[in-house]
Coordinates of C-alpha atoms and ligand atoms in Angstrom, one line a residue:
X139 CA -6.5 38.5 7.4
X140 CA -4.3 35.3 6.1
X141 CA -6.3 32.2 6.1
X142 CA -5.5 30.0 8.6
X143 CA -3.5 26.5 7.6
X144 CA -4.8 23.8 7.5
X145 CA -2.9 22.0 10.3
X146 CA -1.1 18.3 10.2
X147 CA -0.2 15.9 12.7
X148 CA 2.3 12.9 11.7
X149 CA 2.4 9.4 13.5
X150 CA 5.8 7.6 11.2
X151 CA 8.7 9.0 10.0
X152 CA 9.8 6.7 7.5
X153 CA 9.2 6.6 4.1
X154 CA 5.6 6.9 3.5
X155 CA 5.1 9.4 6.3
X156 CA 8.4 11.7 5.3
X157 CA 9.1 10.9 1.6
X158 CA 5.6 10.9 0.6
X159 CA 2.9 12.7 2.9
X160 CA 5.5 15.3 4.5
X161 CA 6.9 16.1 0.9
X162 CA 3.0 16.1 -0.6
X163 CA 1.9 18.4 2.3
X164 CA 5.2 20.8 2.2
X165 CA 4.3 21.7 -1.6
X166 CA 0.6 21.4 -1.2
X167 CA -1.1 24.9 -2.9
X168 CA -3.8 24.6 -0.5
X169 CA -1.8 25.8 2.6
X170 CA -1.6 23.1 4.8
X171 CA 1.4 22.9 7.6
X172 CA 2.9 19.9 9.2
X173 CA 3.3 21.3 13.0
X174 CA 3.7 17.8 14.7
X175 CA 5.8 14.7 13.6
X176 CA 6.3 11.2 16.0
X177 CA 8.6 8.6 15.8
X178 CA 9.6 6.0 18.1
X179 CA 13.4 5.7 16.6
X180 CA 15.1 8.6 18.5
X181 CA 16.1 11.2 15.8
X182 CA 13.8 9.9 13.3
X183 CA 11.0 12.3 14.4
X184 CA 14.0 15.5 15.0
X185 CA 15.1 14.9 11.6
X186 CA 11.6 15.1 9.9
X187 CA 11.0 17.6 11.9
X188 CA 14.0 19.6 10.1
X189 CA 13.7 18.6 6.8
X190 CA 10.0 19.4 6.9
X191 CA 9.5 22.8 7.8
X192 CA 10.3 25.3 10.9
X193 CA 8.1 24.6 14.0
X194 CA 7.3 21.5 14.2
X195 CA 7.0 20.0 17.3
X196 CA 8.5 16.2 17.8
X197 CA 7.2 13.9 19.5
X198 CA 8.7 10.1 20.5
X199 CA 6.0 8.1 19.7
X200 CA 1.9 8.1 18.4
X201 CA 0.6 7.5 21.8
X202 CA 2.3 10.3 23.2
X203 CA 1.0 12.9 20.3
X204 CA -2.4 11.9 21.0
X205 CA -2.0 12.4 24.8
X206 CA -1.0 15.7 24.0
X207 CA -4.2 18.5 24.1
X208 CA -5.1 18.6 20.7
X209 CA -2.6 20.1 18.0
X210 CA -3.6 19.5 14.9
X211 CA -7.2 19.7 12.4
X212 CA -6.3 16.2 11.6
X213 CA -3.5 13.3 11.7
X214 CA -1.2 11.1 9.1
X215 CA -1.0 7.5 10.6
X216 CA 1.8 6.4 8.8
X217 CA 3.8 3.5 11.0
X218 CA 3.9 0.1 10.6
X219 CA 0.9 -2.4 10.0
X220 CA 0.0 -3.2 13.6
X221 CA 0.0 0.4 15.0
X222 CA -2.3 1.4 13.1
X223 CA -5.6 0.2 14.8
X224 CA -4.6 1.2 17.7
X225 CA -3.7 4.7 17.3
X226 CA -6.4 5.9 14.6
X227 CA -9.2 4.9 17.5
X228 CA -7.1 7.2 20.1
X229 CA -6.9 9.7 17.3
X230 CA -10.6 9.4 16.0
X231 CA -11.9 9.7 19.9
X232 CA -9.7 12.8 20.3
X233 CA -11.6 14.5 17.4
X234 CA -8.8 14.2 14.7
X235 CA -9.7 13.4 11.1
X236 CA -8.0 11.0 9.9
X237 CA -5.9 9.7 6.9
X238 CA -5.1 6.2 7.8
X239 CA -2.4 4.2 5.9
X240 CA -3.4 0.4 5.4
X241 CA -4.1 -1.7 6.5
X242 CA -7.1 -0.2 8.7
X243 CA -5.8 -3.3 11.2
X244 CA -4.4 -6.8 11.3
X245 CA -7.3 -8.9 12.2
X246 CA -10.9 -8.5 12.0
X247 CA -11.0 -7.3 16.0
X248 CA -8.8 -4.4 14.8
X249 CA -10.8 -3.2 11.6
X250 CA -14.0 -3.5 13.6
X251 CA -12.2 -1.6 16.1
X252 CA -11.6 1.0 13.7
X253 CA -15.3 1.2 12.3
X254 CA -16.8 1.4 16.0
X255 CA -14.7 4.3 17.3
X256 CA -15.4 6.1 13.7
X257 CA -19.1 5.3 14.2
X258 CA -19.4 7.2 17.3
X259 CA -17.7 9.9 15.7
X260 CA -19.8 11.1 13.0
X261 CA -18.5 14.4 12.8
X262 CA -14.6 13.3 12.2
X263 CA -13.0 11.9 8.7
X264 CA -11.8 8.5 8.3
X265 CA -9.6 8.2 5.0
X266 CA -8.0 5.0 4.1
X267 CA -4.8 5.5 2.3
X268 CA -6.4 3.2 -0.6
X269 CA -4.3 5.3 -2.9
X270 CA -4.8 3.6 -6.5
X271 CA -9.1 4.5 -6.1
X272 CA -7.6 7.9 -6.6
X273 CA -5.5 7.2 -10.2
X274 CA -6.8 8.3 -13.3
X275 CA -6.0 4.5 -14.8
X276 CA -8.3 2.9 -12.0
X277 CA -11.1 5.6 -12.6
X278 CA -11.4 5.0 -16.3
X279 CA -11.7 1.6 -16.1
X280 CA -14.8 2.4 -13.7
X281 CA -16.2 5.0 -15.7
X282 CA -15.9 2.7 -18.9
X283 CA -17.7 0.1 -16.7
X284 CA -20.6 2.3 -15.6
X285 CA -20.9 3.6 -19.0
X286 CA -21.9 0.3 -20.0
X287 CA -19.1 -0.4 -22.7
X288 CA -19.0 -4.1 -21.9
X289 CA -22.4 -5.0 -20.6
X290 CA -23.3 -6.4 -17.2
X291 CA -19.9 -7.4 -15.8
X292 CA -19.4 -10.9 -15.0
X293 CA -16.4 -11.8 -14.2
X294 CA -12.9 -10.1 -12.6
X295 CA -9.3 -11.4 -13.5
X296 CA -7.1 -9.4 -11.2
X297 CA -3.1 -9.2 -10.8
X298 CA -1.0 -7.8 -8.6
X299 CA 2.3 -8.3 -10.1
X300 CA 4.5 -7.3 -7.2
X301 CA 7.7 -8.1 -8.8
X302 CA 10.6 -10.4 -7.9
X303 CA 12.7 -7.7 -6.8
X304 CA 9.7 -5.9 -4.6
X305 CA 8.9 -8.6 -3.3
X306 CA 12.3 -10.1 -2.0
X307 CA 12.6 -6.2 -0.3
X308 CA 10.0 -5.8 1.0
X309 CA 8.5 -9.3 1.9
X310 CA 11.6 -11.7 2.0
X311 CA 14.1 -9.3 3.7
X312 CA 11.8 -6.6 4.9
X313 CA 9.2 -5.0 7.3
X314 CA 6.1 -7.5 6.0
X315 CA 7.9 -10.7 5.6
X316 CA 6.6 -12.0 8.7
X317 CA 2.6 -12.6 9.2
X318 CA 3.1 -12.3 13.2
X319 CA 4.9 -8.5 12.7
X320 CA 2.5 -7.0 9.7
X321 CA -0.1 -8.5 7.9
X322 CA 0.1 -11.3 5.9
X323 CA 0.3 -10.6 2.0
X324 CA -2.6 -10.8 1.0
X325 CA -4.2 -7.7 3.2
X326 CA -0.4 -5.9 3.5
X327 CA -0.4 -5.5 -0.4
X328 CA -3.6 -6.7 -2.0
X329 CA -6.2 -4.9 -0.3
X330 CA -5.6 -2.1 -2.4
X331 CA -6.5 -4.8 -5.4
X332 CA -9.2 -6.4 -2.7
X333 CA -11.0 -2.7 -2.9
X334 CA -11.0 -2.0 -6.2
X335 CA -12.7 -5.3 -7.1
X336 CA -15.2 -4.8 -4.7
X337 CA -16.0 -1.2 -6.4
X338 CA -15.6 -3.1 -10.2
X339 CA -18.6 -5.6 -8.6
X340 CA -20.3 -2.7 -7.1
X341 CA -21.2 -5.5 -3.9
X342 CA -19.9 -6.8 -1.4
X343 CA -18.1 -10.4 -1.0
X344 CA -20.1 -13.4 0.0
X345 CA -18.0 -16.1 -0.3
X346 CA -14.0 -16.6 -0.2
X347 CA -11.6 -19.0 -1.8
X348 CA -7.2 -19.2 -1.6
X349 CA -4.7 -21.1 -2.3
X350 CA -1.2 -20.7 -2.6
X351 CA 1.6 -20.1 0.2
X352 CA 5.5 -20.0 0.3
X353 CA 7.0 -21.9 -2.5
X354 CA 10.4 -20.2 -3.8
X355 CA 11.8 -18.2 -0.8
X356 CA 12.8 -20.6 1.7
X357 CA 16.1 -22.7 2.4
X358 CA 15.3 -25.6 0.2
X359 CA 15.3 -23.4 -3.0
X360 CA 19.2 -22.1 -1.8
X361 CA 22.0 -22.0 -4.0
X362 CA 24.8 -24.6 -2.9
X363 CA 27.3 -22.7 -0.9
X364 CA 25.5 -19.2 -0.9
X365 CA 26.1 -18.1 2.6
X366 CA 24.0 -15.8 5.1
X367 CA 24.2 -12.9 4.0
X368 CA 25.1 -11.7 -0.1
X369 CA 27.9 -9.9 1.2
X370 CA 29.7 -13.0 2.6
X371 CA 31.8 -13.6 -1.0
X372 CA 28.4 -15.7 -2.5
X373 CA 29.5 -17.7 -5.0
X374 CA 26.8 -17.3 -7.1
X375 CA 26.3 -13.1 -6.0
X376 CA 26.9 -13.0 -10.4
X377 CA 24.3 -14.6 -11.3
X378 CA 21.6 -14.8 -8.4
X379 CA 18.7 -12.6 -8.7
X380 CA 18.6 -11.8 -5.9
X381 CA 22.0 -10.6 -5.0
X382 CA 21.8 -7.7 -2.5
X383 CA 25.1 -6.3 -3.5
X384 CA 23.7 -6.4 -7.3
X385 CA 20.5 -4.9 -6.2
X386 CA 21.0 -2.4 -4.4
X387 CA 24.4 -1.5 -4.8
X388 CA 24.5 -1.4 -8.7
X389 CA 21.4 -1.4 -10.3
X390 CA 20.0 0.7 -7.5
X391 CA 23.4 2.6 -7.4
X392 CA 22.9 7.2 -7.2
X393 CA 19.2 6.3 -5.9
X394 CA 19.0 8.0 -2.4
X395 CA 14.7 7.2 -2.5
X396 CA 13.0 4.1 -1.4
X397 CA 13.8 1.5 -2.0
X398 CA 17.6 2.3 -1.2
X399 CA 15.8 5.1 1.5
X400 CA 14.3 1.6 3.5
X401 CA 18.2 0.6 4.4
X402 CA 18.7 3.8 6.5
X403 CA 19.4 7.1 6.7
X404 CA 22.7 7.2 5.2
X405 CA 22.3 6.1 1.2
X406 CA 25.5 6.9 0.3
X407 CA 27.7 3.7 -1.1
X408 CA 29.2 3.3 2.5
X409 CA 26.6 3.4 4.2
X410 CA 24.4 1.1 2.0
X411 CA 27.3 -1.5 2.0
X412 CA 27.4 -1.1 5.7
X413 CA 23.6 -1.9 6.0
X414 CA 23.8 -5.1 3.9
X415 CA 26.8 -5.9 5.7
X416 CA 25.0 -5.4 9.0
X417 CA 21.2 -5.3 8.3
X418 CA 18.0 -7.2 7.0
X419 CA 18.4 -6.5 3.5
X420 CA 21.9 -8.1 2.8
X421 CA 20.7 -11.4 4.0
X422 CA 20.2 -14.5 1.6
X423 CA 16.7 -14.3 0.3
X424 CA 16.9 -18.2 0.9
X425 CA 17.8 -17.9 4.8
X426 CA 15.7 -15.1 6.3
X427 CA 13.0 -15.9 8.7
X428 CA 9.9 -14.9 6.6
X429 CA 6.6 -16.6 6.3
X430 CA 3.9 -14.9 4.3
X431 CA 3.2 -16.1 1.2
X432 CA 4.8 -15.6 -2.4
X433 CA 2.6 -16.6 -4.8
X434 CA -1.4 -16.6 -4.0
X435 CA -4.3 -16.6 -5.9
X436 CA -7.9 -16.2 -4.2
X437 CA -11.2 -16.8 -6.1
X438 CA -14.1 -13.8 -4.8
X439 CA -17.8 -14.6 -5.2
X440 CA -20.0 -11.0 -5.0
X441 CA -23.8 -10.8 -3.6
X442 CA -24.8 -9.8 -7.3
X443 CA -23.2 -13.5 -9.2
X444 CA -19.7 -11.6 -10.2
X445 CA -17.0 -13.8 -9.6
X446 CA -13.6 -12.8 -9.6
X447 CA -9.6 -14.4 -9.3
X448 CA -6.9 -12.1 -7.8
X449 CA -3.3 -13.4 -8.1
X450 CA -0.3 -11.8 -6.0
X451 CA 2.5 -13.0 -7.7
X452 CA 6.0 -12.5 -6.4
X453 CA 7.5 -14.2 -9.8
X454 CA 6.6 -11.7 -12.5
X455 CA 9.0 -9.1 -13.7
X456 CA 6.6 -6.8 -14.1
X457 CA 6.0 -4.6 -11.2
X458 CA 2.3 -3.3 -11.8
X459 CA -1.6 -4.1 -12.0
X460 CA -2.6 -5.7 -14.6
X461 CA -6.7 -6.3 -14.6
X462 CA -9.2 -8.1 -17.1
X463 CA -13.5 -7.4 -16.7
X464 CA -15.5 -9.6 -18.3
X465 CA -19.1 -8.7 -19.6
X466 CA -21.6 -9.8 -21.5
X467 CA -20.4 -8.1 -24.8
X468 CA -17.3 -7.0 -23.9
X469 CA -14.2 -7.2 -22.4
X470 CA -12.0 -4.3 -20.6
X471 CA -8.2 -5.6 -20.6
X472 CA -6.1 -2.7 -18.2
X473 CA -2.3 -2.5 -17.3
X474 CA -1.7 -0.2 -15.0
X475 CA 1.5 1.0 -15.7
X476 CA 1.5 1.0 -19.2
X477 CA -1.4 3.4 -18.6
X478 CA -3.0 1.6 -21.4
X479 CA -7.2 0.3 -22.0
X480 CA -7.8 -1.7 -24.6
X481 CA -12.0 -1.9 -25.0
X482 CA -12.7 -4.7 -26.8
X483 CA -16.8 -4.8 -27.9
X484 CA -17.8 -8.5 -29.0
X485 CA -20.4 -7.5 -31.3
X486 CA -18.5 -5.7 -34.0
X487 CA -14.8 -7.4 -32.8
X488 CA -13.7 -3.9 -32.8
X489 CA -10.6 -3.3 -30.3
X490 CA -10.4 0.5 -29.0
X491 CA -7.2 1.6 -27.5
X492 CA -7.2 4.3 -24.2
X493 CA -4.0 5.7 -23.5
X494 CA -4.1 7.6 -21.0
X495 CA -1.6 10.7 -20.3
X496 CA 1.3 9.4 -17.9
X497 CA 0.6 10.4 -14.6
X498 CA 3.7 11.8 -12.2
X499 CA 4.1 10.8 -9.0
X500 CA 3.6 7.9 -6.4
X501 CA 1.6 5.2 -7.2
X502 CA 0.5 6.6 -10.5
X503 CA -0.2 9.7 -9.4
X504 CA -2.4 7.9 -6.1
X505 CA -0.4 9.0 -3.8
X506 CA -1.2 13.2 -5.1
X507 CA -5.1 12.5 -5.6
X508 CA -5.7 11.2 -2.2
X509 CA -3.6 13.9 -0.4
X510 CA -5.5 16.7 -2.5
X511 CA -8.7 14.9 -1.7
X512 CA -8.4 15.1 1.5
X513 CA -6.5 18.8 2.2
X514 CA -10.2 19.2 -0.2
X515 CA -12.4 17.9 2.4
X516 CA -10.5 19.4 5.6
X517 CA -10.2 23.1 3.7
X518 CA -14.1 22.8 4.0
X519 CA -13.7 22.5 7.6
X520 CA -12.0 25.9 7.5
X521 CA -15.0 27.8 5.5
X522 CA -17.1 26.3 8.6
X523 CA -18.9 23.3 6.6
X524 CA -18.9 20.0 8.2
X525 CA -15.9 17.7 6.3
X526 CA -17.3 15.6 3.4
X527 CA -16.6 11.7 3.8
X528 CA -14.0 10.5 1.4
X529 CA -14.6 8.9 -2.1
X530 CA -14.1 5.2 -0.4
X531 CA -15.9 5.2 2.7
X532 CA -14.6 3.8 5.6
X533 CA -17.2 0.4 5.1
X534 CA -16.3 -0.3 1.7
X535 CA -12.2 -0.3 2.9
X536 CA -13.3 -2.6 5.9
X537 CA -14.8 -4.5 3.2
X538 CA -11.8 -5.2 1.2
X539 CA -9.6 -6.3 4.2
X540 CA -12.8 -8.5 5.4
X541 CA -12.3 -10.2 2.0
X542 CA -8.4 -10.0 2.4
X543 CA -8.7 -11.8 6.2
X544 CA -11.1 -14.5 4.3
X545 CA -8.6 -15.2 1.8
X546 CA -5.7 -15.8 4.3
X547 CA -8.1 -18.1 6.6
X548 CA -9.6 -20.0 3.1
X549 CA -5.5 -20.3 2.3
X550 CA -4.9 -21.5 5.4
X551 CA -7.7 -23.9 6.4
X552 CA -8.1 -25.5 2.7
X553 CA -12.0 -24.2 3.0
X554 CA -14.2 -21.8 1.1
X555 CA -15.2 -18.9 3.8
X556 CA -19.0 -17.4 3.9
X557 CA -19.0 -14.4 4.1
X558 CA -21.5 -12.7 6.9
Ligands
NAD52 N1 -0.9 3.1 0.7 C1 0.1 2.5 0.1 O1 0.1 2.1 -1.0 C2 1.3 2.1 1.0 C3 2.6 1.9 0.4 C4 3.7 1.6 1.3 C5 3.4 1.4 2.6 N2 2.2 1.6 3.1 C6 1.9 1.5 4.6 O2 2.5 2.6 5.3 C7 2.9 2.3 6.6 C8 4.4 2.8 6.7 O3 5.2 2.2 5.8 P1 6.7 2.7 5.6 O4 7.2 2.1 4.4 O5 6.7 4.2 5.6 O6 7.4 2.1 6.9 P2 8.7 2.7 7.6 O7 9.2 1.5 8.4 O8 9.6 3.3 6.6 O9 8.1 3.8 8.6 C9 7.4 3.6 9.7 C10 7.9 4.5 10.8 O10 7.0 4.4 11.9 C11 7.8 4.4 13.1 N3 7.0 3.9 14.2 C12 6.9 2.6 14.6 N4 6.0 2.5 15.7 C13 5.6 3.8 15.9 C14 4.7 4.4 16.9 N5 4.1 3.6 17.8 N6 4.6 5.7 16.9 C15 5.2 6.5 16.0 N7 6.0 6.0 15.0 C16 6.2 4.7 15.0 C17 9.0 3.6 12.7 O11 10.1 3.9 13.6 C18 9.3 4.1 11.3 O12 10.1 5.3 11.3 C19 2.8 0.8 6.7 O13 1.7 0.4 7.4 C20 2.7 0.3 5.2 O14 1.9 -0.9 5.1 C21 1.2 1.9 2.4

């Protein structure tokens, strides 16, 4: 007799949940089958539903899913930021495992939220989508740590480069440029970098520092004359770098994926020049009504003395991690995209070089390792043993957006925070 499927319920259709966890699950060797897709845009949900596979069932929103009698071994929460909470406690209480995309929640209410419900429900999954824990680049530079390459590590100098162009998508003009509609930037995008500094220090945060905030995106910083939108005849649509009619409609020109897919459904030229014409991202990046910050920098003290710096730089035109751990006779310098390690051991002043193979896919190949992790864990469920709990557990991702919420108050309220 076939073995049954491993069976897959999606809450988002957009371009996480479709071009990323639908795809991944549609080609997945292990046999798993989307049979349930929501969306709250009417046709968003239909049209997953087609693309993805035959029978699935679509549903108009999250809540209504998870009213339905259960469907599904386990559910994708894949819409935006301050769904998520929410819906992975109605999931969790209605015996789905989950695979939760961050951030777990937008305040500390939320994530405890989260933690509770998952608590009381020993026998379900809870898998945050802290994709770059899964990457060959991140687990090298752990492996080389707990090897002992560079001594007791003291100190973490962490980047997230997010890049100008990133940023003014995704953050100026797009879904998390507001604090009040996602998170603010700090937990939206670094508590990815948040968690993997807390599993570099191997402990957990006791003390918080930030600074930083909105310098460069805001009205003041506009170009004399450049109207409303970059489609308006800018004067300066040539030479701005930020030019939406540049951006996405040359050097993003034949790209039908994000971050052209974000725009809408239709990609083709018309339709993108009718969605800058007409939507958020063909506005000025100098006259849109965001507020999280653009360039932050928060200092992390560890129970066990490591200290570390994260930066989240929207200026930089790189678009990756770069990472620097200090130790007593070494030093571990990483760039992410590069795929690159150079070891560097004080005591001889030898430099050793790591390159590691390029790795395909989102994220660095992230996106591929957590989705096989956790088909893994839930094809146990179908041999009958109880689901193993993922590689991050649940408490050390509540950690990182602990941290991340201490940043944003530290930022915020010119004070170091204590952490409990
Ligand atoms: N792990 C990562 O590295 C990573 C990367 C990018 C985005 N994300 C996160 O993934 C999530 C989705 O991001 P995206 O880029 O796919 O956004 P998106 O806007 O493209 O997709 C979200 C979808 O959810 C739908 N939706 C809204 N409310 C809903 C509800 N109550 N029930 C069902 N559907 C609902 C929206 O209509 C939309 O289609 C966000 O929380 C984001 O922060 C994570």
């Amino acid at each position: 007799m076939a073995e049954r499927s491993i069976e897959i319920a999606l809450i988002g259709a957009g371009v996480r949940g479709v071009e990323v966890y639908g795809e991944l699950i549609r080609r997945h060797p292990l046999g798993a089958r989307l049979v349930a897709v929501a969306d709250l845009e009417r046709g968003r949900a239909e049209r997953a539903a087609q693309t993805l596979g035959g029978g699935i069932t679509a549903f108009d929103s999250g809540a209504s899913l998870l009213s339905a009698p259960r469907l599904a071994d386990a559910v994708i929460i894949a819409s935006p930021d301050r769904t998520h909470a929410d819906l992975a406690v109605r999931a969790i209480e209605r015996g789905y495992h989950v695979l939760l995309e961050k951030p777990i929640g937008i305040s500390e209410r939320e994530v405890k939220a989260v933690a509770a419900a998952a608590a009381a429900a020993p026998e379900v999954t809870v898998t945050v989508a802290h994709v770059l824990r899964y990457t060959a680049f991140f687990r090298a530079l752990k492996r080389l740590l707990v090897e002992g390459r560079i001594g007791r590590l003291v100190g973490i100098q962490h980047t997230e480069n997010v890049a100008y162009w990133h940023f003014a998508h995704s953050f100026v003009r797009g879904n998390w440029r507001r604090a009040d509609q996602a998170a603010p930037v700090i937990l939206a995008k670094a508590c990815h970098d948040l968690d993997l500094m807390r599993w570099f220090a191997d402990a957990p945060a006791v003390a918080v520092g930030s600074m930083g905030g909105l310098r460069w995106f805001r009205a003041d910083n506009a170009p004399a004359g450049a109207p409303a939108r970059c489609t308006d005849d800018c004067p300066v649509e040539r030479t701005c770098a930020y030019s939406a009619v540049r951006f996405y409609g040359e050097r993003q020109a034949g790209n039908t994926g994000w971050p052209v897919s974000a725009l809408g459904p239709d990609t083709s030229p018309d339709g993108v020049r009718r969605a800058l014409r007409e939507g958020p991202y063909g506005r000025c990046v100098y006259r849109c009504d965001n507020d999280v910050a653009d360039h932050q920098v928060a200092t992390i003290e560890f129970a066990n003395g490591v200290v570390g710096t994260l930066v989240v730089a929207a200026l930089t035109a790189l678009n990756t991690r770069t990472v620097k751990l200090v130790g007593g006779h070494g030093e571990l310098r990483g760039h992410m995209e590069k795929n690159e390690i150079e070891v560097h051991d004080f005591a001889t002043g030898e430099v050793e070089t790591l390159q590691l193979a390029h790795a395909e896919g989102g994220h660095s190949g992230g996106d591929q390792g957590l989705v096989d992790d956790f088909l893994h864990r839930l094809d146990q469920s179908r041999a009958g043993q109880p689901v193993a709990a993922a590689a991050t557990s649940l408490a050390e991702s509540i950690d990182s957006h602990l941290m991340a919420l201490a940043a944003e108050r530290a930022r915020l309220e010119r004070a170091v925070v204590a952490m409990g």
